[in-house]
Coordinates of C-alpha atoms in Angstrom, one line a residue:
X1 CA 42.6 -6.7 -91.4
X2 CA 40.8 -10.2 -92.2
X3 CA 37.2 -10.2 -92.1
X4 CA 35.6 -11.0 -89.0
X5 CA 34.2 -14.7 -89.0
X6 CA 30.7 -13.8 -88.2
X7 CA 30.5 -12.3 -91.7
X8 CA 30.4 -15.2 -92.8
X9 CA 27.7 -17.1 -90.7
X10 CA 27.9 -21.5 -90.7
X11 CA 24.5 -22.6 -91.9
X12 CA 24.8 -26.0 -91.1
X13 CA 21.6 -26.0 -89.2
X14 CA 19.2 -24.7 -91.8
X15 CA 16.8 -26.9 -92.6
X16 CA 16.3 -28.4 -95.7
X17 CA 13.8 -25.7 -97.9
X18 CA 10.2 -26.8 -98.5
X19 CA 7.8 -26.1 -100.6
X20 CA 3.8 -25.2 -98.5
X21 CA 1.4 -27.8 -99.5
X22 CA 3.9 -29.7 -100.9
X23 CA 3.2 -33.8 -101.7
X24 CA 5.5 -36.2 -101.5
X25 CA 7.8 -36.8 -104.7
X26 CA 6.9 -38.5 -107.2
X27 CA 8.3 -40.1 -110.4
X28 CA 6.6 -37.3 -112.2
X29 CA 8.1 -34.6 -109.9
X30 CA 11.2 -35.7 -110.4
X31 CA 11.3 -36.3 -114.1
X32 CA 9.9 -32.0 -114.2
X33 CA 12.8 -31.6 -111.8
X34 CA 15.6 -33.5 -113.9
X35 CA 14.0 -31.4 -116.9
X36 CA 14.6 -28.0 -115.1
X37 CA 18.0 -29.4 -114.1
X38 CA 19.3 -29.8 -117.6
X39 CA 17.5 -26.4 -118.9
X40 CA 19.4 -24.3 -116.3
X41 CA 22.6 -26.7 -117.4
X42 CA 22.1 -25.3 -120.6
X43 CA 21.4 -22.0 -119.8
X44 CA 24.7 -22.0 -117.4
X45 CA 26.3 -23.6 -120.6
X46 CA 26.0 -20.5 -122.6
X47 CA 26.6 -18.3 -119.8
X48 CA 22.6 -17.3 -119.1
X49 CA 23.4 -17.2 -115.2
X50 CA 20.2 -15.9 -113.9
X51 CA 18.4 -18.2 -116.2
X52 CA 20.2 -21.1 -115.3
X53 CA 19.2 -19.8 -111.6
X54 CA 15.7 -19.6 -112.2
X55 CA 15.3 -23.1 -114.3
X56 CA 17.5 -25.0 -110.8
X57 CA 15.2 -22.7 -108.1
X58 CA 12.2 -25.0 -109.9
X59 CA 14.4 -27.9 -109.7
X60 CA 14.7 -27.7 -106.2
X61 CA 11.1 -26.7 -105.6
X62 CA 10.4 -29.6 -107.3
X63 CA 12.9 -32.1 -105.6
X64 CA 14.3 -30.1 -102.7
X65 CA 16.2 -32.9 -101.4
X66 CA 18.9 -33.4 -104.1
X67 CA 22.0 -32.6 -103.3
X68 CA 23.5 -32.0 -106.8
X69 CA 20.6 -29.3 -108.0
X70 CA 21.4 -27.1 -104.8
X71 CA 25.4 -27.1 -105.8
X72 CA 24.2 -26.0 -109.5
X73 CA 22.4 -23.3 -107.9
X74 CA 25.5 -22.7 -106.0
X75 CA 27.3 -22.6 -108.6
X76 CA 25.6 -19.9 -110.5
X77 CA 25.1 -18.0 -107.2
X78 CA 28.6 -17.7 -107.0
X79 CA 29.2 -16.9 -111.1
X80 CA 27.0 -14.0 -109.8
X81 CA 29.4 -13.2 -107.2
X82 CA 26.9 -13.7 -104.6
X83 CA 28.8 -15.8 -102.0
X84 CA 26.8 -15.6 -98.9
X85 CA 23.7 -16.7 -101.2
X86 CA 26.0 -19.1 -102.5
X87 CA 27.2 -21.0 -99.0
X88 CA 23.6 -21.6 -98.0
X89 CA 22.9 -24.1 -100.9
X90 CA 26.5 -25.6 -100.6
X91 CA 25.3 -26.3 -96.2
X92 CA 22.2 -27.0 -97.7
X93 CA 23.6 -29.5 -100.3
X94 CA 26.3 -30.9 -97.6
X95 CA 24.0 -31.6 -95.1
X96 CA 21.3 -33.8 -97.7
X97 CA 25.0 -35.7 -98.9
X98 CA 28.2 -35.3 -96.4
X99 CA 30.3 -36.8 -99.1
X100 CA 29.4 -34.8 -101.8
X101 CA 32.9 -33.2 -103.0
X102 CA 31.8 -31.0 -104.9
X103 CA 30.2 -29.0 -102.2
X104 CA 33.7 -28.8 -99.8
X105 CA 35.5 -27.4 -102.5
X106 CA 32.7 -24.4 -103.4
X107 CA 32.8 -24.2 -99.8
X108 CA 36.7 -23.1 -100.3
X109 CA 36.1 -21.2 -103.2
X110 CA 33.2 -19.4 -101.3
X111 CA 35.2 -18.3 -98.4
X112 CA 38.1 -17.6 -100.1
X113 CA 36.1 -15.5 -102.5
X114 CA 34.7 -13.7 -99.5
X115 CA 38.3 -13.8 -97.7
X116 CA 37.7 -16.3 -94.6
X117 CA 40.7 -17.4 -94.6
X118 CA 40.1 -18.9 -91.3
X119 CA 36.8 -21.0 -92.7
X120 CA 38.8 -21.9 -95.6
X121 CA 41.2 -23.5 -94.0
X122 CA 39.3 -25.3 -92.1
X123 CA 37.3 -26.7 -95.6
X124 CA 40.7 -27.2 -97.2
X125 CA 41.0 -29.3 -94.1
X126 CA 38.0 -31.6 -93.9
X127 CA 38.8 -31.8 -98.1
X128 CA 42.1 -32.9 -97.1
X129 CA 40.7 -35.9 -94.6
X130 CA 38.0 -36.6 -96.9
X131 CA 39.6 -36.5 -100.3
X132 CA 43.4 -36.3 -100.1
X133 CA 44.1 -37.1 -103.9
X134 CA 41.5 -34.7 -105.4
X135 CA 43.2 -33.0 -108.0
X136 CA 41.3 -29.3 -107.1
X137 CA 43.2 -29.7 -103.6
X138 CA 46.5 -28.6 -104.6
X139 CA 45.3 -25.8 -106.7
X140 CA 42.9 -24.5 -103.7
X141 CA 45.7 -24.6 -101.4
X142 CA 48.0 -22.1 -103.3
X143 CA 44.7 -19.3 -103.9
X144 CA 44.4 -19.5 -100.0
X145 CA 48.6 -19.0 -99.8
X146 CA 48.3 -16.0 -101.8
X147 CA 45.6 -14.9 -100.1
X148 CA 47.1 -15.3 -96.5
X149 CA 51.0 -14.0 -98.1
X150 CA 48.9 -10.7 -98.9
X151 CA 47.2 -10.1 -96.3
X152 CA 49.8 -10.3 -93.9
X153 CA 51.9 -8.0 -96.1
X154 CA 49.3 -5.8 -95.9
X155 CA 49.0 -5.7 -92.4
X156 CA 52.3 -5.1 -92.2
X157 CA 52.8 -2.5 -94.2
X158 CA 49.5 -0.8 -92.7
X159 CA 51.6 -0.5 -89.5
X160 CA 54.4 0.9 -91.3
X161 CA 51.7 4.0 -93.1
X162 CA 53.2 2.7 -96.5
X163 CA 49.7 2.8 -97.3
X164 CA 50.6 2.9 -101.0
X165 CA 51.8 -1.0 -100.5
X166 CA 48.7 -1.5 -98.6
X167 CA 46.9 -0.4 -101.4
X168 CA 49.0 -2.9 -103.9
X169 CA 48.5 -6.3 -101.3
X170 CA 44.7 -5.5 -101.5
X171 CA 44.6 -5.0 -104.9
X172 CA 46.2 -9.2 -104.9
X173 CA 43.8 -10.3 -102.4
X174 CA 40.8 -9.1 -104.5
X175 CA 42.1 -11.1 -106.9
X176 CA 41.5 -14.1 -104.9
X177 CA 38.6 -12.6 -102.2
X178 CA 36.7 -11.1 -105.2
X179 CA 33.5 -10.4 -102.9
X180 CA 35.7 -9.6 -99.8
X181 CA 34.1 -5.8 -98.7
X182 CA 36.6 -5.9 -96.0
X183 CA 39.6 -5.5 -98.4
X184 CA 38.2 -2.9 -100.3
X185 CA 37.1 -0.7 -97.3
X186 CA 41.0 -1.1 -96.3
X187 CA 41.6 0.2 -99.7
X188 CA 39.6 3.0 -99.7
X189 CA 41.1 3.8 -96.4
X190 CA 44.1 4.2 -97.4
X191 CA 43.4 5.9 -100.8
X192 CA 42.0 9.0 -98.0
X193 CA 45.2 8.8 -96.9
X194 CA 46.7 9.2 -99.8
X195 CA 44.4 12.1 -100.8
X196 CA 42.4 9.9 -103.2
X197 CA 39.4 10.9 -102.0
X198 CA 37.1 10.4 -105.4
X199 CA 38.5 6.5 -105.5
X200 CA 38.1 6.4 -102.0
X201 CA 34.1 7.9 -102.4
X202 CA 33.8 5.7 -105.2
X203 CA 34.4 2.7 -103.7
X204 CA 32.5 3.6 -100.4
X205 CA 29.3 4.6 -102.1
X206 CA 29.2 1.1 -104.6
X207 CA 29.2 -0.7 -100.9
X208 CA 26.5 1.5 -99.4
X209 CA 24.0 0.7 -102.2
X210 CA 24.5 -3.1 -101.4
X211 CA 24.4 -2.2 -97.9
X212 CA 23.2 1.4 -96.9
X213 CA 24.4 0.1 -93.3
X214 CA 27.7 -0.6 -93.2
X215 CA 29.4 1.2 -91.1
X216 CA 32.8 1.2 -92.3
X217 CA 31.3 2.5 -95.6
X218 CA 30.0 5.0 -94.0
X219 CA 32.9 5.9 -92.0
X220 CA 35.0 5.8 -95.0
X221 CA 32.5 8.2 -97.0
X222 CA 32.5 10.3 -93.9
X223 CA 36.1 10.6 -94.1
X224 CA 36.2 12.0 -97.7
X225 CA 33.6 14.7 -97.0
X226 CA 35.3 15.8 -94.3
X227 CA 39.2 16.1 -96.0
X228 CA 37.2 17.5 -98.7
X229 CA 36.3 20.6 -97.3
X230 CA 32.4 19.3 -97.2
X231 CA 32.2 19.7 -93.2
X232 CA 28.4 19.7 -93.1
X233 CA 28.1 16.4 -94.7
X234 CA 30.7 14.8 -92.9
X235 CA 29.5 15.4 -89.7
X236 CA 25.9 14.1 -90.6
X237 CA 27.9 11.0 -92.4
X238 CA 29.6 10.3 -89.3
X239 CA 26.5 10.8 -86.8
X240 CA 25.1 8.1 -88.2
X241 CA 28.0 5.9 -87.9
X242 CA 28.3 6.4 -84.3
X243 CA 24.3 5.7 -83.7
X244 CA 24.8 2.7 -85.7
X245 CA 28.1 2.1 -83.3
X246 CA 29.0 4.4 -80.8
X247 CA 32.0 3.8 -79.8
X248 CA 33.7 3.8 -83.1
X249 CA 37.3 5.6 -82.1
X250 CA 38.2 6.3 -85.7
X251 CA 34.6 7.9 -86.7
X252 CA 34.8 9.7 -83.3
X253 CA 38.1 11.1 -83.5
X254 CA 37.5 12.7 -86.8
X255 CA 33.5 14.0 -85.7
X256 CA 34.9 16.3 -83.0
X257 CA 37.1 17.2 -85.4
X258 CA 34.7 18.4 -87.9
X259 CA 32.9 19.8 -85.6
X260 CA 35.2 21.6 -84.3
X261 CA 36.3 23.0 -87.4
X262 CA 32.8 23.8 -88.6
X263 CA 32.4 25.8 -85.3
X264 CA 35.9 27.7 -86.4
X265 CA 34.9 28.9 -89.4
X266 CA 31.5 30.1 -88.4
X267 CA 33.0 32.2 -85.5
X268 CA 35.7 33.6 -87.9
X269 CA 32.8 34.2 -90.6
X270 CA 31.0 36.1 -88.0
X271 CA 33.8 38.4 -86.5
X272 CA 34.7 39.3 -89.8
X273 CA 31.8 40.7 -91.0
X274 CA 31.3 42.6 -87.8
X275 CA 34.9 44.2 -88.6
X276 CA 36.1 42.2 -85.8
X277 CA 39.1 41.8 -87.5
X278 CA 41.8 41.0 -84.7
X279 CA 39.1 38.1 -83.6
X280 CA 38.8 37.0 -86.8
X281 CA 42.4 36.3 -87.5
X282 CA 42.6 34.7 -83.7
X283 CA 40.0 32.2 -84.7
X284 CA 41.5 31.2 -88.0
X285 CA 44.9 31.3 -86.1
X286 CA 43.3 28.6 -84.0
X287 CA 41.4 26.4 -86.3
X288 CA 44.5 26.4 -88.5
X289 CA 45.8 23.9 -85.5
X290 CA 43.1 21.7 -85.4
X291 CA 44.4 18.9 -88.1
X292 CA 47.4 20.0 -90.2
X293 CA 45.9 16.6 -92.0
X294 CA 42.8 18.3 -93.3
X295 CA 44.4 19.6 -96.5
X296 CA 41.3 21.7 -98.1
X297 CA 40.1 23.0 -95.4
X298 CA 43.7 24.6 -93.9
X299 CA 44.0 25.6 -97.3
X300 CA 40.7 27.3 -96.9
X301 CA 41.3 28.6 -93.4
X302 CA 45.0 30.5 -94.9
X303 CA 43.0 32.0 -97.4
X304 CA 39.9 33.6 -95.3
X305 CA 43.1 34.7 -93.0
X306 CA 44.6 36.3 -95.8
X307 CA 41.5 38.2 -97.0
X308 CA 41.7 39.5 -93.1
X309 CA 45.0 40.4 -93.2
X310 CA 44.0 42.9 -96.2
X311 CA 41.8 44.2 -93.9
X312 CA 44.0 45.1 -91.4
X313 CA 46.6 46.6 -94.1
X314 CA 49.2 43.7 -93.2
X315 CA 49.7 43.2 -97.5
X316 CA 52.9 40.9 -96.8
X317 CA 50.7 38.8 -94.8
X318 CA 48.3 38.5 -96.9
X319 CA 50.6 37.3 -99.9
X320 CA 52.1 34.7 -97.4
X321 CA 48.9 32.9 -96.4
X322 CA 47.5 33.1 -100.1
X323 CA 51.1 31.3 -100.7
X324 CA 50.4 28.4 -98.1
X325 CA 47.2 28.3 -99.5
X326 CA 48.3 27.4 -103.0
X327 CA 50.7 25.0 -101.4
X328 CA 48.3 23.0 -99.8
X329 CA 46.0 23.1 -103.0
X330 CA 47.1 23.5 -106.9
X331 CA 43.9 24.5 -107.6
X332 CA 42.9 27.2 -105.5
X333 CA 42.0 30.1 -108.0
X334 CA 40.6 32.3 -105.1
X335 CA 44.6 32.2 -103.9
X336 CA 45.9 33.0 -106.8
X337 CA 43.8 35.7 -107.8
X338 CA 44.5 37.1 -104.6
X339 CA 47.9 37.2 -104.5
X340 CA 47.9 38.3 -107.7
X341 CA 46.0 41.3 -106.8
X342 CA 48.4 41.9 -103.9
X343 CA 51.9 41.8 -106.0
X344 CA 50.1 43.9 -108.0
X345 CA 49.3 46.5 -105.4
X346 CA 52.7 46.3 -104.0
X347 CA 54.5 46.8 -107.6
X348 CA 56.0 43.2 -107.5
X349 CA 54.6 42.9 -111.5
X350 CA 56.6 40.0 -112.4
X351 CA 55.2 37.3 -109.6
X352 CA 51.5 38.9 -110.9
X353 CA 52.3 37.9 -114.2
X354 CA 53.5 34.8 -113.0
X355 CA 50.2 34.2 -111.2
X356 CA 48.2 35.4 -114.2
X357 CA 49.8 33.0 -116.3
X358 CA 48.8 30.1 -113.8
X359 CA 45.4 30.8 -113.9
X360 CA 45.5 31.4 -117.9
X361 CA 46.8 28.1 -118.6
X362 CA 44.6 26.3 -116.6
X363 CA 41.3 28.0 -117.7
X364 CA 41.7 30.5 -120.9
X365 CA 38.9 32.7 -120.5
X366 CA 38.9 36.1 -121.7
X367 CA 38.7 37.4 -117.7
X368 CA 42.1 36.1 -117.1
X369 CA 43.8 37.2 -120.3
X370 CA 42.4 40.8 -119.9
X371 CA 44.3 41.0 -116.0
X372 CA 47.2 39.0 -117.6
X373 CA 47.7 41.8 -120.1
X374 CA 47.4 44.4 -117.4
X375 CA 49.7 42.8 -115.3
X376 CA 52.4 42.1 -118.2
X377 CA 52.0 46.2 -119.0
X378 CA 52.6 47.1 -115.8
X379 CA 56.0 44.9 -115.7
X380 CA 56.9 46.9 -119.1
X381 CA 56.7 49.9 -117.7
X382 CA 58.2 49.0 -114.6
X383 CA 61.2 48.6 -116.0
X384 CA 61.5 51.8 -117.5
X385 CA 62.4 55.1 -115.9
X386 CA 59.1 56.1 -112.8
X387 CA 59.1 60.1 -114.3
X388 CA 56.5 60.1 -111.6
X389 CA 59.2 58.9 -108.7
X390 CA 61.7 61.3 -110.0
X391 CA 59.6 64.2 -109.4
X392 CA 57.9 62.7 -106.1
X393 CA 54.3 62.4 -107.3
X394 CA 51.8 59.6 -107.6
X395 CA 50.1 58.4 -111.1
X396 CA 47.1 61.1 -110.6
X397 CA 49.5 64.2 -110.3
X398 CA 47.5 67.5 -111.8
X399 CA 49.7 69.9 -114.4
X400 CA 50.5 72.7 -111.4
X401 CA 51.4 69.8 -109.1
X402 CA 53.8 68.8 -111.7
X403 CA 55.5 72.1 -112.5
X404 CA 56.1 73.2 -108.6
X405 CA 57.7 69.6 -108.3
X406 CA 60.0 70.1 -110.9
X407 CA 60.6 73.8 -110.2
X408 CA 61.2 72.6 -106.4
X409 CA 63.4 69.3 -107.5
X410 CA 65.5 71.4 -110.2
X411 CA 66.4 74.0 -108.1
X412 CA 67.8 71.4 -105.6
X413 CA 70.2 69.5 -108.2
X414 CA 70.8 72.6 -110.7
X415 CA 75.0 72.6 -111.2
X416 CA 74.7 76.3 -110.0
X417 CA 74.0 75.5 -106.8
X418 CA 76.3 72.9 -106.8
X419 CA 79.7 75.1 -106.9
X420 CA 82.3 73.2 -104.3
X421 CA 81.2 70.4 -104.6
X422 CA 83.4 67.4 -105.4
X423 CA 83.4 66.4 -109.1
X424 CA 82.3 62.9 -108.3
X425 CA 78.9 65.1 -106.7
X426 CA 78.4 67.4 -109.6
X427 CA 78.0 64.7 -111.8
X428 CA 75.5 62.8 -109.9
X429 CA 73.3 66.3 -109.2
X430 CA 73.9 67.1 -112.8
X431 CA 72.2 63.1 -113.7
X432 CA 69.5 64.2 -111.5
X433 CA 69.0 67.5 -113.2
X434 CA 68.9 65.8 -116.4
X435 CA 66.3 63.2 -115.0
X436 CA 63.9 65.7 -113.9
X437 CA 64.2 67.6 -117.0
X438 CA 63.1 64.6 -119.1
X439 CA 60.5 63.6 -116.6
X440 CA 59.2 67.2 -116.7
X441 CA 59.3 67.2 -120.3
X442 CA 57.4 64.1 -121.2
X443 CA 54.8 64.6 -117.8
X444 CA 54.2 68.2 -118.8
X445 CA 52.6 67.3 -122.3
X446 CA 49.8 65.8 -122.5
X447 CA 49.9 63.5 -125.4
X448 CA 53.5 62.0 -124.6
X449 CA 51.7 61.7 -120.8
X450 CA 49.4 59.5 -122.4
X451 CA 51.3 57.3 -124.1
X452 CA 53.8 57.3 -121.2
X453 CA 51.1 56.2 -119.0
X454 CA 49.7 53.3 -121.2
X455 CA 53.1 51.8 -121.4
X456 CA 53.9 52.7 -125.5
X457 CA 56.6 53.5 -127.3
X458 CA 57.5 57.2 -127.1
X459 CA 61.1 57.6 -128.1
X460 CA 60.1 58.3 -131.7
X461 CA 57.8 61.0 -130.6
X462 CA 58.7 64.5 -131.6
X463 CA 60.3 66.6 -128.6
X464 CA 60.8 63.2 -126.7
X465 CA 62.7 63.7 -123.4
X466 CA 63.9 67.3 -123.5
X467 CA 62.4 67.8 -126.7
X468 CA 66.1 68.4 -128.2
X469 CA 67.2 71.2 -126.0
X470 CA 69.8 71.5 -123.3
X471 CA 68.0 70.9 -119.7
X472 CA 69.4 74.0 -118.6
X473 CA 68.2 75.8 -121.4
X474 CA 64.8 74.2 -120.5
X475 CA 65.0 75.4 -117.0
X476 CA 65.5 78.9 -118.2
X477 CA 62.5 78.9 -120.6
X478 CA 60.2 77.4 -117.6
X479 CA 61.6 80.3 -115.2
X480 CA 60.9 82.7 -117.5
X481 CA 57.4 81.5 -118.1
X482 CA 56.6 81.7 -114.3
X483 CA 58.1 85.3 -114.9
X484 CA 55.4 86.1 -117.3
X485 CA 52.5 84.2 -115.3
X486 CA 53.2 86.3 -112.3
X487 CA 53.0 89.1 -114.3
X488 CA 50.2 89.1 -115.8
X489 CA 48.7 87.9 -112.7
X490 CA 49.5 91.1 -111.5
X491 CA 48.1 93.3 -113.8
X492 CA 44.9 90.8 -114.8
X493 CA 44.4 91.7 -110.5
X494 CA 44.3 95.3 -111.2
X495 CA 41.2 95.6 -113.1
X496 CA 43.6 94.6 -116.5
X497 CA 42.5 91.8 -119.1
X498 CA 44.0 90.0 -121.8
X499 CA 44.1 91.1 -125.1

């Protein structure tokens, strides 16, 4: 959008600047004056811009009604990039000589700079009656046709949301409108839009310090905190663009929004550590619908709802809003843990290790390699035979536990038992008898139970699986054992002791 023209006020009517107590000039005053003239025209000479400024200010004290000392001071204004400063010497010098060119065309440059296109057409206009062979005129009118070529392409494209092209036909028109605010809050706009929300702060905040004020810096600030997660801020930010304006749609729009959300994640914060679990998920549920725009904070919102998903034992859940989390942000390392931890719990070792990976290339702490190695032992041994699984028992299985479930599992697949049975049968009851056999031999003693359970090598360990004898053989010699222990239980219950 062009700037509005009251941004760039006519100061025709200013009266010429006077000095209090001032006498009349003088020869003397303005020999000092033409002195202070050609100090600052050295000084601008060599590029000393705010000395040249100070050495015309005293030129003009001195002789405030020449024309040509208020267009230097114009001119260094403007090598300053202070345009509105600028324009009041060039009215001022205009209105003390109405054909002094010079003026009209940093009049142009001035508004052009500041991106009035409409006031510089109109001084390309009165340049045009005034001066129609002046050889700056041609060269004027093709800045302001760049100018107006880009910001209509801009608007257009605005329209359109191809706010990366926005973004490109601003970038032209500062070229041009160097000082133009308006152009750059557009830019920043869009560079929200397009999740460039450091630029986009960047560019806000070196507007604010000119002008703590302006409310579309502000808004634009407002806008950053608030896709950034910083809800808090944003809603202050934007409070006090709508007491500066209060009917400002945009900054109201995304206010209720924040405040909205802020209010969401409070209740959800509350219910959950009440155990209010159901609520809690409801309310996230909820906020989650507020503004699919709002990239960090859904991301957020997935991830609280995962952590109460875990609560409630709903695992599979859990992994899916982690996912949709990391989705919406890269760099979420409370997702990935988390999911990690769940593929983890749920035996899915090689998405862990995928996770742990993640994490390890983007931050190679020692934290992450230690879980990393866990993870990638677990896969290891995941892909070996479970002796635990073949006998039906969990990781923390006592010795007895582990003889009753092999005694109970080989007396269900022993070939004995097994008579009729098709051949295609008694082979797969004699792979199971085998299986528990070497499960029972490596679970049953306890140093190849150690190194089974931290994931090494045990096949060149003496005795490994059946410890080189025939699993029916093995069978016998465990019956026979049970034999004895009853035994002696028997007599040891009679008053009897060991020997």
């Amino acid at each position: 959008m062009a700037p509005k023209k009251e941004d760039c006020k006519c100061y025709l009517e200013t009266t010429v600047v006077t000095i209090e107590n001032h006498k009349p000039e003088t020869p003397t005053f303005s020999k000092l004056a033409e002195r202070k003239n050609e100090e600052g025209n050295f000084f601008y000479k060599d590029k000393k811009y705010r000395e040249a400024l100070s050495m015309y200010k005293s030129a003009i004290e001195l002789c405030p009604n020449s024309s040509a000392y208020h267009g230097n001071k114009a001119s260094c204004l403007m090598m300053l990039g202070q345009y509105e400063k600028a324009l009041e010497d060039v009215y001022q010098a205009l209105q003390l000589d109405k054909h002094y060119a010079k003026g009209y065309l940093q009049e142009v440059r001035c508004h052009i700079a500041l991106g009035d296109v409409s006031s510089a057409s109109s001084s390309l206009q009165r340049i045009q009656e005034l001066y129609p062979d002046h050889p700056s005129l041609s060269e004027e009118k093709k800045h302001l046709s760049q100018l107006k070529f880009f910001i209509e392409e801009g608007r257009k494209a605005y329209k359109k949301k191809d706010f990366q092209k926005v973004i490109f036909c601003m970038d032209k028109a500062l070229i041009q409108a160097k000082a133009c605010t308006t152009f750059r809050l557009i830019k920043a706009e869009c560079m929200v839009f397009l999740k460039r929300y450091q630029e986009a702060k960047h560019i806000s905040n070196d507007i604010l310090r000119i002008d703590a004020s302006n409310v579309d810096a502000l808004y634009i600030k407002g806008m950053c905190l608030y896709y950034q997660d910083i809800l808090e801020k944003a809603v202050d930010n934007l409070q006090e663009v709508l007491k500066l304006i209060p009917y400002y749609k945009k900054a109201e729009e995304i206010y209720k929004k924040a405040k909205q959300l802020q209010s969401k994640k409070e209740d959800g914060s509350r219910a959950f550590k009440k155990g209010n679990y159901k609520d809690a998920y409801a309310i996230y549920t909820e906020a989650l619908n507020i503004d699919l725009n709002n990239v960090q904070t859904n991301s957020k919102l997935y991830f609280n709802r995962a952590v109460v998903c875990l609560k409630m034992n709903r695992t599979n859940e859990a992994i899916e809003d982690c996912s949709k989390a990391i989705d919406l942000d890269k760099e979420y390392v409370k997702a990935y843990l988390r999911r990690a931890k769940c593929y983890m719990d749920t035996q899915r070792y090689e998405e862990a290790v995928r996770d742990y990976e993640t994490l390890y290339q983007k931050n190679r702490t020692l934290e992450y390699q230690k879980v990393l190695d866990r993870a990638r032992l677990e896969l290891l041994k995941s892909k070996r035979k479970n002796y635990y699984q073949i006998l039906g028992l969990n990781k923390h299985a006592a010795y007895d536990d582990i003889k009753k479930a092999y005694h109970k599992q080989a007396l269900l697949c022993h070939p004995d038992r097994h008579p009729d049975a098709k051949e295609d049968e008694q082979q797969e009851q004699e792979k199971k008898f085998k299986e528990i056999s070497e499960a029972y031999s490596i679970l049953s003693d306890p140093r190849k139970r150690s190194h089974y359970d931290k994931g090494l090598d045990i096949t060149g360990m003496n005795g490994f699986r059946t410890g080189g004898m025939d699993p029916n053989d093995l069978f016998e010699v465990f019956l026979r054992n049970q034999v004895f222990r009853r035994r002696n239980q028997f007599f040891f219950s009679d008053g009897f002791q060991p020997v």
